[in-house]
Tab-separated table of C-alpha atoms and ligand atoms in Angstrom:
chain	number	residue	atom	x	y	z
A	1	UNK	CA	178.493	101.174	51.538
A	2	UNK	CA	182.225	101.909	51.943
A	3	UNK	CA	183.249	104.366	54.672
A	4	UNK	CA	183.906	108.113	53.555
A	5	UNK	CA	187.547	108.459	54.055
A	6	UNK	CA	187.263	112.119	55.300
A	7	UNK	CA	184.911	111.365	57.799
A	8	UNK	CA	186.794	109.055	59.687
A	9	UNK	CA	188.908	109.608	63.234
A	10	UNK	CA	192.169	109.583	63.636
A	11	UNK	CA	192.353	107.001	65.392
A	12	UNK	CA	190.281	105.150	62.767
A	13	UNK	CA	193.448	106.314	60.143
A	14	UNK	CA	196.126	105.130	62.021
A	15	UNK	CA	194.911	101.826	62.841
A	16	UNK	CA	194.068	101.279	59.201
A	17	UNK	CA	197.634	102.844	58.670
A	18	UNK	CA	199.497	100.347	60.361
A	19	UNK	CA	197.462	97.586	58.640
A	20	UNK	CA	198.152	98.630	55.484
A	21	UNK	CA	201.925	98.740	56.454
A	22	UNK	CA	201.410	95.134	57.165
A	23	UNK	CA	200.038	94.417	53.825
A	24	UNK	CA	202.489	95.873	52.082
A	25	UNK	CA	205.926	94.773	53.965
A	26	UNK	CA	205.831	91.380	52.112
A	27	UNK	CA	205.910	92.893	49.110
A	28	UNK	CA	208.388	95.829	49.282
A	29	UNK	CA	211.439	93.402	50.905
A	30	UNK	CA	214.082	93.847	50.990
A	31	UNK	CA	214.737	97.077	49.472
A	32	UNK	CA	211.775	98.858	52.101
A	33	UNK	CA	210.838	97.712	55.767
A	34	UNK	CA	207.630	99.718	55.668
A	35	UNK	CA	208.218	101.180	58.628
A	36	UNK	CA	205.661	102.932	60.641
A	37	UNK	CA	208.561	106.379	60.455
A	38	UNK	CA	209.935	106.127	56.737
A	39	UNK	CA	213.044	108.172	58.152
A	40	UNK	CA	215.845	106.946	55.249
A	41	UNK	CA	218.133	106.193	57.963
A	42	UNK	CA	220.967	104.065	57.015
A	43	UNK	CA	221.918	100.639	57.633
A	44	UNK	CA	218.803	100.034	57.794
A	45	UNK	CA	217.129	102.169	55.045
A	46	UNK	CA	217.817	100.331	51.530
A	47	UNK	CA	215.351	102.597	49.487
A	48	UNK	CA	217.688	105.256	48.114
A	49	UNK	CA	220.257	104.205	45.295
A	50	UNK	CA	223.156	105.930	46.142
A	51	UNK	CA	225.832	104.565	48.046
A	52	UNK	CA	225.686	106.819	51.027
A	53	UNK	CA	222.138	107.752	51.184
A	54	UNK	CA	223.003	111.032	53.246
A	55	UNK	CA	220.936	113.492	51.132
A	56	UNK	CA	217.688	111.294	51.903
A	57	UNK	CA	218.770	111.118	55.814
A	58	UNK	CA	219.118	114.722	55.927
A	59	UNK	CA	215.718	115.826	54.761
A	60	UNK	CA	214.356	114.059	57.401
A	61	UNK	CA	216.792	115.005	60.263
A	62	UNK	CA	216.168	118.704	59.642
A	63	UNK	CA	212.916	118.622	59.157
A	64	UNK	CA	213.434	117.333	62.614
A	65	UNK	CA	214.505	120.410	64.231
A	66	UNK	CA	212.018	122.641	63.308
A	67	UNK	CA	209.351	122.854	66.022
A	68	UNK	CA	205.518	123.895	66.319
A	69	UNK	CA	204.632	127.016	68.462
A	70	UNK	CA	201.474	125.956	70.248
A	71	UNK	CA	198.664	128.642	70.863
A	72	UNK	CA	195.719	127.701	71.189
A	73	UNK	CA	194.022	130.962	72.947
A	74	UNK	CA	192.034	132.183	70.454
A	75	UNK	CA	188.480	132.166	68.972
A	76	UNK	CA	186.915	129.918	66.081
A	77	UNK	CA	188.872	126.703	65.380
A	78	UNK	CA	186.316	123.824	65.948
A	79	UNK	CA	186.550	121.242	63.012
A	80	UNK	CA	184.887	122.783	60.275
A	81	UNK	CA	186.147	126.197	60.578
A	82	UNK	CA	189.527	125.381	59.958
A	83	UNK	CA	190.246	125.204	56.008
A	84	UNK	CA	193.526	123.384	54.158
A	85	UNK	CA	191.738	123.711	51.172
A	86	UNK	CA	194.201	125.851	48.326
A	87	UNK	CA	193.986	125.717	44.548
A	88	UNK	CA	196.518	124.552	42.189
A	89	UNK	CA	196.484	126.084	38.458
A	90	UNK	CA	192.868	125.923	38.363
A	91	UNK	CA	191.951	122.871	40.450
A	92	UNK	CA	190.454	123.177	44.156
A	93	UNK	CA	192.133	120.809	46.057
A	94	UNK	CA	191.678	119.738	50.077
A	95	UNK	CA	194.716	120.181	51.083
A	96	UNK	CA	198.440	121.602	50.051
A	97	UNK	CA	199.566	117.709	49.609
A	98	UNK	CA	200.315	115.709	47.024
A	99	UNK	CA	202.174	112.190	46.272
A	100	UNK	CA	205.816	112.693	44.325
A	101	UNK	CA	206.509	111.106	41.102
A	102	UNK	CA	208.283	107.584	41.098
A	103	UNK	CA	208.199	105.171	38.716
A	104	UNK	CA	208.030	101.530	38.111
A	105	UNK	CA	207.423	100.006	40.742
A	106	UNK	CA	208.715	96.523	40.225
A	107	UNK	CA	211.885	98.036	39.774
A	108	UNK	CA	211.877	99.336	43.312
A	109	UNK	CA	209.892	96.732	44.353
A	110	UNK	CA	210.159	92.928	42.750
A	111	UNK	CA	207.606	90.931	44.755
A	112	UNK	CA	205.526	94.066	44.111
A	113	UNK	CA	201.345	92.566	43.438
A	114	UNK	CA	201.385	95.404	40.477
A	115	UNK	CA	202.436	92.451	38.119
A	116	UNK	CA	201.518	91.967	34.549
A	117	UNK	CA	199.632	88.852	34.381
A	118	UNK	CA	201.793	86.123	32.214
A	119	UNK	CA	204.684	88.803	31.899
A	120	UNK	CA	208.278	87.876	33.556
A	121	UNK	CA	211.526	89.655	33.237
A	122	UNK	CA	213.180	90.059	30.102
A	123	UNK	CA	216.787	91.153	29.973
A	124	UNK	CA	217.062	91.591	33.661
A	125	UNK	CA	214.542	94.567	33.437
A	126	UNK	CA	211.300	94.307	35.296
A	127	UNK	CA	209.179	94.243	32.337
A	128	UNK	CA	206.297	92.157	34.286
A	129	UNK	CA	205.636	95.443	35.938
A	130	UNK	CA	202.292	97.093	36.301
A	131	UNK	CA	202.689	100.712	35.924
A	132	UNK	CA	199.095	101.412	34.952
A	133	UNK	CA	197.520	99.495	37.836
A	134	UNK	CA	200.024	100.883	40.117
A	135	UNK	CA	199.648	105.080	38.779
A	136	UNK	CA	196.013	104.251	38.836
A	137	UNK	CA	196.041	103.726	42.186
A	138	UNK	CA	198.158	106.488	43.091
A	139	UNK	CA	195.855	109.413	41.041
A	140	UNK	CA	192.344	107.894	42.022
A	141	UNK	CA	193.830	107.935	45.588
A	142	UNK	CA	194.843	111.299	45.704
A	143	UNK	CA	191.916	111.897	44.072
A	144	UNK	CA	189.351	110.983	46.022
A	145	UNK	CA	190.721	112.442	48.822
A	146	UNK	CA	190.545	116.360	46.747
A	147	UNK	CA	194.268	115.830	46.366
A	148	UNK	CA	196.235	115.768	42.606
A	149	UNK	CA	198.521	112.997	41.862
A	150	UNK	CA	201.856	112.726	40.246
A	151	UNK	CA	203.213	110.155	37.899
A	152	UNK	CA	206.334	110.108	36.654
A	153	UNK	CA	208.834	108.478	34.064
A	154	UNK	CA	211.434	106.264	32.665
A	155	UNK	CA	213.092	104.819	29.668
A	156	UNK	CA	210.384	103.599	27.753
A	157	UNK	CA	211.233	99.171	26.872
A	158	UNK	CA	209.506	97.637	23.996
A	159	UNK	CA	207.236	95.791	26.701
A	160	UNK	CA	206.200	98.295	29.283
A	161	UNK	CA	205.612	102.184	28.213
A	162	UNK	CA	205.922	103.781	31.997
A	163	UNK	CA	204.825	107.266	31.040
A	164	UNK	CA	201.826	106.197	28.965
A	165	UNK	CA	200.989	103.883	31.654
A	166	UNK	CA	200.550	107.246	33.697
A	167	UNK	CA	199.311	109.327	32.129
A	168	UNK	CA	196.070	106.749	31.083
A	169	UNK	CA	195.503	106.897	34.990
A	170	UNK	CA	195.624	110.847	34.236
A	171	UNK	CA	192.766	110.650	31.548
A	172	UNK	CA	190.588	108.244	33.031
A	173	UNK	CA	190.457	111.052	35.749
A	174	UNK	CA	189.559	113.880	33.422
A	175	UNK	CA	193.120	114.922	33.383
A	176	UNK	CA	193.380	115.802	37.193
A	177	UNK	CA	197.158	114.670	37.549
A	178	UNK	CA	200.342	116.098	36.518
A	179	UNK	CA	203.004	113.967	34.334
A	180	UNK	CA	206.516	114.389	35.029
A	181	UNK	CA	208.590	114.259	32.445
A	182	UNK	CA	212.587	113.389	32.292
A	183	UNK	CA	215.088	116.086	30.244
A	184	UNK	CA	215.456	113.578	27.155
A	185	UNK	CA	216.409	115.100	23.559
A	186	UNK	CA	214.351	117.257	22.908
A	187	UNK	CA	211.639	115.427	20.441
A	188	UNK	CA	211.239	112.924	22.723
A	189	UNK	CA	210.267	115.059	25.580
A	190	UNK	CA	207.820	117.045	22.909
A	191	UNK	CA	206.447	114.181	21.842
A	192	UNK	CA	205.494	113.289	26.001
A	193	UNK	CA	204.311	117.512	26.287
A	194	UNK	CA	202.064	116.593	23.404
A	195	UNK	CA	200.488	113.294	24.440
A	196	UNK	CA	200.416	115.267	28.097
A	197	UNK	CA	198.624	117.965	26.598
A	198	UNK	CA	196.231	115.609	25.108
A	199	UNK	CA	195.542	113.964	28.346
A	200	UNK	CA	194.365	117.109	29.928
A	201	UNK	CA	196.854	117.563	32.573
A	202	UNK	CA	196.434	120.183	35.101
A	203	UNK	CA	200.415	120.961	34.648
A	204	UNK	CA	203.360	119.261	33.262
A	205	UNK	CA	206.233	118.608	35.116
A	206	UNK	CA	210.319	117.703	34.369
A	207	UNK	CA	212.980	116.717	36.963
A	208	UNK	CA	215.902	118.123	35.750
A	209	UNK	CA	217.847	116.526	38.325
A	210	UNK	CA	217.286	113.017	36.732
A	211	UNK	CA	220.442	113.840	35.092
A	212	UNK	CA	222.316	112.412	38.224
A	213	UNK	CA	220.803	109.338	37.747
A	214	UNK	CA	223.842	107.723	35.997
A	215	UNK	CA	222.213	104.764	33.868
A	216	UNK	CA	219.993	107.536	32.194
A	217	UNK	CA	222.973	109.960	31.410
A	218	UNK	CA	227.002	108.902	32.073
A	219	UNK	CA	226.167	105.142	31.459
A	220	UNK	CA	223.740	105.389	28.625
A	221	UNK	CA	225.375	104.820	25.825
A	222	UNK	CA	226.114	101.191	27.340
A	223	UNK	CA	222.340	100.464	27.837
A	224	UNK	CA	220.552	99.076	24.996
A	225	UNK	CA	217.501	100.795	25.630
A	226	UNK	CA	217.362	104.216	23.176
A	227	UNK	CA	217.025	107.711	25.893
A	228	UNK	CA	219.727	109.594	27.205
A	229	UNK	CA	219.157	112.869	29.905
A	230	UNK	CA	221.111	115.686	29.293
A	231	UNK	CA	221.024	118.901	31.635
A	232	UNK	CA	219.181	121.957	29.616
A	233	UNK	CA	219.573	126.029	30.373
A	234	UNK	CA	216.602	127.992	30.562
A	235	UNK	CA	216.705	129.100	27.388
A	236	UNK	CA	216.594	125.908	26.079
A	237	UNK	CA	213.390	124.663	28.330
A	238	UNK	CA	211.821	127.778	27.500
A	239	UNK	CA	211.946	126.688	23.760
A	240	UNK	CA	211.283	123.113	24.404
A	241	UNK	CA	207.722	124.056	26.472
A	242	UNK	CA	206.587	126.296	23.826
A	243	UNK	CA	204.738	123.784	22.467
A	244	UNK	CA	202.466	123.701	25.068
A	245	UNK	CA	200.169	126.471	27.209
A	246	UNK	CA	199.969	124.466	29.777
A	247	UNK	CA	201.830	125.408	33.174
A	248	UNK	CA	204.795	124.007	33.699
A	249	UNK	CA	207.122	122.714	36.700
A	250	UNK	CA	210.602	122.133	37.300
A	251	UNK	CA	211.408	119.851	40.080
A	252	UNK	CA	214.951	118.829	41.299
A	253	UNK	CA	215.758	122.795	42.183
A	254	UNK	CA	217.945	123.209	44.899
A	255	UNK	CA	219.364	126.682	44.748
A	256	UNK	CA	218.265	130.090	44.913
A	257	UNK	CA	219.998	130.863	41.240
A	258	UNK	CA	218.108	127.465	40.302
A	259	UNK	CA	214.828	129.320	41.373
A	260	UNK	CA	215.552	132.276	39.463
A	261	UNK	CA	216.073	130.878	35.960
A	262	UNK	CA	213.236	128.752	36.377
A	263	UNK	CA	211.742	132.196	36.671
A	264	UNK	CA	213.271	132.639	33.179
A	265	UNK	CA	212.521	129.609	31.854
A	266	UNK	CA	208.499	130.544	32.005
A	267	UNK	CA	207.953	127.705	34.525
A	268	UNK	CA	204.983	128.394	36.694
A	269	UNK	CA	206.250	126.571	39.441
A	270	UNK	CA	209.145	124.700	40.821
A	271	UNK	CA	209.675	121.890	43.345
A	272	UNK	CA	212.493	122.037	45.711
A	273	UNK	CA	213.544	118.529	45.530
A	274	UNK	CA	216.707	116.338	46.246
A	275	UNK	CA	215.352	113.146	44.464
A	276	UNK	CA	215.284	111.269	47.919
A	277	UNK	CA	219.126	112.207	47.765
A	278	UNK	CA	219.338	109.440	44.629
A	279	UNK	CA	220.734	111.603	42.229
A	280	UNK	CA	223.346	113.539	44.389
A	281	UNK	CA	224.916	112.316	47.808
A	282	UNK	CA	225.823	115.130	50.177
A	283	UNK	CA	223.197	117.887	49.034
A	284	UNK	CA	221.707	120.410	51.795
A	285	UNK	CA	218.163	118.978	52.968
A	286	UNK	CA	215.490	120.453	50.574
A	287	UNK	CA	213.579	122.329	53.636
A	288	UNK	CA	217.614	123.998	54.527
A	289	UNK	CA	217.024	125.767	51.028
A	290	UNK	CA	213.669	126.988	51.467
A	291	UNK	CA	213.646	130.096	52.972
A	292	UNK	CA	216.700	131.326	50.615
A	293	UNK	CA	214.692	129.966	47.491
A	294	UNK	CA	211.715	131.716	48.876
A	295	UNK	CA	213.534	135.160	49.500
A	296	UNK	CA	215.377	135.222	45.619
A	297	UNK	CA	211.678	134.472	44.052
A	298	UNK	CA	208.738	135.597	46.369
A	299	UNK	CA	205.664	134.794	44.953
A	300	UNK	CA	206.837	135.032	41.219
A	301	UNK	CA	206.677	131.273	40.849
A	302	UNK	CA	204.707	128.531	42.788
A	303	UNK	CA	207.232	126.778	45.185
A	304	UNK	CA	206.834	123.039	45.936
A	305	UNK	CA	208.925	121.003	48.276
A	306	UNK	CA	209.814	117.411	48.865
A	307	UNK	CA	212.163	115.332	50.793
A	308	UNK	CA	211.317	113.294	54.299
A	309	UNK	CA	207.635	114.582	54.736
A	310	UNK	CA	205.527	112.619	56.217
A	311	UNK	CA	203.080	114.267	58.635
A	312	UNK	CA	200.619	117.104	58.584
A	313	UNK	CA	202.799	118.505	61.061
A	314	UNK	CA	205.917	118.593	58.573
A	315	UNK	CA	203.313	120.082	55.876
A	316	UNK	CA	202.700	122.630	58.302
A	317	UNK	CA	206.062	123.472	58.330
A	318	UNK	CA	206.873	124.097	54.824
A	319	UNK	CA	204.191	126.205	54.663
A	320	UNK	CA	205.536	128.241	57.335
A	321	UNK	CA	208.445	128.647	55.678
A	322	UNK	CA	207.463	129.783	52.153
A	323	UNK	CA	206.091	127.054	50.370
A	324	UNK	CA	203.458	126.203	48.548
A	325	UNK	CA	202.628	122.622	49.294
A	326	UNK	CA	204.341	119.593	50.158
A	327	UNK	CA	205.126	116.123	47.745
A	328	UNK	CA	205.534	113.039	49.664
A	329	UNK	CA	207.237	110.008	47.871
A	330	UNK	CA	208.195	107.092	49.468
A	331	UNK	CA	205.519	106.180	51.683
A	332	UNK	CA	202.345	106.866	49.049
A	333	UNK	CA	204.079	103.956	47.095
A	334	UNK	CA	204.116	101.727	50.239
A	335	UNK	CA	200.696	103.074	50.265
A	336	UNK	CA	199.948	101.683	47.000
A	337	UNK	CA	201.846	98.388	47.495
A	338	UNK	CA	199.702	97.817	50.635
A	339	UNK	CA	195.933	98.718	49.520
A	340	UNK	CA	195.726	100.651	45.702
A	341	UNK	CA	194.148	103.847	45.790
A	342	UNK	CA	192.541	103.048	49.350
A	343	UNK	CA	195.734	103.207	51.114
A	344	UNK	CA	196.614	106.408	49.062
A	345	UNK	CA	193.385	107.701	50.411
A	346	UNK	CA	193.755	106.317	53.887
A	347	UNK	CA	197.867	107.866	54.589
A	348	UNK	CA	196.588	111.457	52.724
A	349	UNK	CA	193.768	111.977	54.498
A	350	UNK	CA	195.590	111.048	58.084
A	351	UNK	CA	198.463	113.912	56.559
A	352	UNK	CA	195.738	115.931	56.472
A	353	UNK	CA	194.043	115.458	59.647
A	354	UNK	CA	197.490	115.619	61.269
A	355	UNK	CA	198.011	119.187	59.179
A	356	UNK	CA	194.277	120.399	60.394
A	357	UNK	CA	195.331	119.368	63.642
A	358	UNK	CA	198.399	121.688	63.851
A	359	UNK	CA	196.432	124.362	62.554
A	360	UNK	CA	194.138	124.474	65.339
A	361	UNK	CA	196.741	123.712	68.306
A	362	UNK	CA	198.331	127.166	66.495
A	363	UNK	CA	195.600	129.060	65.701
A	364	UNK	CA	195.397	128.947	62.240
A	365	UNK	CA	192.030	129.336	60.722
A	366	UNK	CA	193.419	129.042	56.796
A	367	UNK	CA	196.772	128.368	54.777
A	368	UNK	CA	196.981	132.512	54.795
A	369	UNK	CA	197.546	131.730	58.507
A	370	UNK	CA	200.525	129.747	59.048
A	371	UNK	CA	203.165	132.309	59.194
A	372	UNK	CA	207.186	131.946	59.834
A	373	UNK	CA	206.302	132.533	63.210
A	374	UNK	CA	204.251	129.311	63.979
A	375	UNK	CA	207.223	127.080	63.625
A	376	UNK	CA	210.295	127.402	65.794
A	377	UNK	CA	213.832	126.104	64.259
A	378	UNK	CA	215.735	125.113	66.930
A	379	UNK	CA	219.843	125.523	67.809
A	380	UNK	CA	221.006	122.867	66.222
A	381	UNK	CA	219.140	123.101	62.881
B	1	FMN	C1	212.945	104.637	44.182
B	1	FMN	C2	212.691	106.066	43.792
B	1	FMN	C3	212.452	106.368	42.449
B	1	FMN	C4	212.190	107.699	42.070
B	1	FMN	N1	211.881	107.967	40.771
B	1	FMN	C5	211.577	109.230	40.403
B	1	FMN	C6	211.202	109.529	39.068
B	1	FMN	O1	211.120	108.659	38.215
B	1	FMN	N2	210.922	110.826	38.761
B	1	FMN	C7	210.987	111.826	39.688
B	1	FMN	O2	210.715	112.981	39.386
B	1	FMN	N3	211.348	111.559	40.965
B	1	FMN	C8	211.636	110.307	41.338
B	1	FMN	N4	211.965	110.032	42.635
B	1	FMN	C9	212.011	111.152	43.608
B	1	FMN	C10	210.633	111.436	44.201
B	1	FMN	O3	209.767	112.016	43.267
B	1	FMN	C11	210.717	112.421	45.376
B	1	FMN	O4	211.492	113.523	44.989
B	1	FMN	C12	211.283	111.819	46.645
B	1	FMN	O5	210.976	110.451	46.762
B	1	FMN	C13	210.740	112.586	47.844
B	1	FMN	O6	211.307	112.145	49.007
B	1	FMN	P1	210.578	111.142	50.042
B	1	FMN	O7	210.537	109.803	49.380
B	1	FMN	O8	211.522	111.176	51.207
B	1	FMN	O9	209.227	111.696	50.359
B	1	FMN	C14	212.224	108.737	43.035
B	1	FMN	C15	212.475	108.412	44.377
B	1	FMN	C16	212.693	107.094	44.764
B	1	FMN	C17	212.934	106.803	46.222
């Protein structure tokens, strides 16, 4: 019988870790180095698509400066007592983790093994890619580590449908997964509400920022592929997720007015996000924004946060600081390149081990207890 993942040691994790890091390297050249720190730091850092890449290195320097305070004189705290466990709109989940949306993965990754069997490229797109195989992999292993999954989207070609690819993986897990969605015309992203409704989603996501990414917005009209991202006001998402009672989330927010009319726009939750710095070069580092974000919205709206985390101990941070759980992107898709929805399983549950860890060396029993005080930012943050 396979091993329970969230039994196993730490030491058990990391070896596997670094084995699956050695699966996957082949296959994510030259664009990733699977590197045991995925730190975006340029030259040698190709995984970001704008020129510069400094958004992407700065979520991971600052996250850098902010420190743990170590306690550990207090009483309780042996393995079981301490609890990550937190809920998100009606689903119990293990821990305040999930993966972040990215799609099609031959695109990032060409010698990816999520291939289309008999499929090749057609018009220079990678249309041999295997989005379902690949999103299954990344919501059965958040899954079965208590975790929810995100999939996200992309102009849909004749040959490969990226978003219904996803959102399968979705279904085939009762709906536990939320599908992100990209600020299209409006029909088209109704029409992907409606089939996400359908699915069963736990929530339904959009990243309005994907209106930086120029092929899908300044250079569309010179793509032959129909889809063009425009940004929307409030008022106008607002209208556009009436259609659906299902909670919705706005990722790509990077301000504290951003917060607030997502606040207005009815979304239940936002995710402070910089899009690995792809869609904007010199932005502030998602986890510099935080604390204002959290101070113009308290708890009026959920607050998610991504951008160069990759530890339980940078989880533990954002926490600290206001927010509501942590997405981590780049390396749950090396993840998935190196062992499907076992190396999903295998990095998440060492995140969370790391995560339970820094809760006891702190002396936090639950979530509830990792206050601003438990992390220290330091001089030059
Ligand atoms: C190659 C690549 C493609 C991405 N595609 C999407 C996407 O289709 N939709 C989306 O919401 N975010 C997308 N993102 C952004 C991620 O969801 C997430 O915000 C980011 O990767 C988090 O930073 P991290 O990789 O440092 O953890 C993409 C990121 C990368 C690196």
């Amino acid at each position: 019988m396979a091993k329970d993942i969230t039994q196993m040691m730490y030491m058990e994790l990391r070896q596997e870790w670094n084995r699956i890091l050695d699966e996957a390297r082949p296959r994510v050249a030259p664009r990733c180095r699977a590197c045991r720190e995925c730190d975006s730091l340029r030259p040698k850092c190709g995984f970001v698509s704008s020129e510069r890449g400094k958004s992407g290195e700065r979520n991971y320097e600052k996250l850098q400066q902010i420190r743990l305070a170590c306690d550990t004189m207090y009483e309780g705290g042996n393995g079981d007592e301490i609890d990550t466990s937190c809920e998100f709109f009606g689903e119990v989940m293990s821990a305040p983790v999930f993966n972040a949306p990215i799609a099609w993965i031959k695109n990032a990754f060409p010698d990816s093994h999520f291939k289309r069997p008999g499929m090749e490229r057609v018009d220079g797109r990678a249309t041999d890619s295997d989005d379902y195989g690949y999103t299954k992999a990344l919501i059965d292993g958040c899954a079965d580590v208590g975790l929810v999954g995100w999939v996200a989207d992309s102009k849909h070609h004749p040959l490969v449908h990226f978003f219904d690819d996803g959102l399968h993986a979705i279904k085939e897990r009762s709906g536990r997964g939320v599908p992100t969605i990209k600020s299209w015309e409006d029909g088209q992203m109704i029409e992907r509400i409606k089939k996400a409704d359908e699915a069963g989603a736990v929530a339904i996501a959009t990243d309005i920022d994907c209106v930086g990414l120029g092929d899908m917005s300044i250079n569309a009209k010179y793509d032959s592929l129909p889809g063009i991202v425009t940004p929307k006001s409030a008022k106008h998402l607002k209208e556009i997720f009436s259609v659906t009672d299902r909670p919705y989330i706005l990722k790509g927010i990077m301000t504290p007015q951003g917060a607030v009319k997502a606040c207005e726009s009815g979304a239940s939750g936002i995710v402070i996000s910089n899009h690995a710095g792809n869609s904007l070069d010199q932005s502030l580092a998602t986890i510099e924004v935080l604390e204002d974000i959290k101070r113009a919205v308290g708890n009026d709206i959920k607050i998610y946060i991504d951008g160069g985390f990759r530890h339980g101990e940078d989880v533990f941070k954002a926490i600290a600081m206001g927010a509501d759980g942590v997405l981590i992107g780049r390396p749950v898709m090396v993840a998935a390149e190196g062992a499907d929805s076992y190396g999903v399983s295998i990095y998440l549950q060492k995140v969370i081990w790391e995560l339970k860890n820094a809760m006891r060396m702190t002396g936090c029993l639950t979530l509830r207890d990792i206050t601003r005080d438990k992390v220290v930012i330091t001089k030059e943050f």
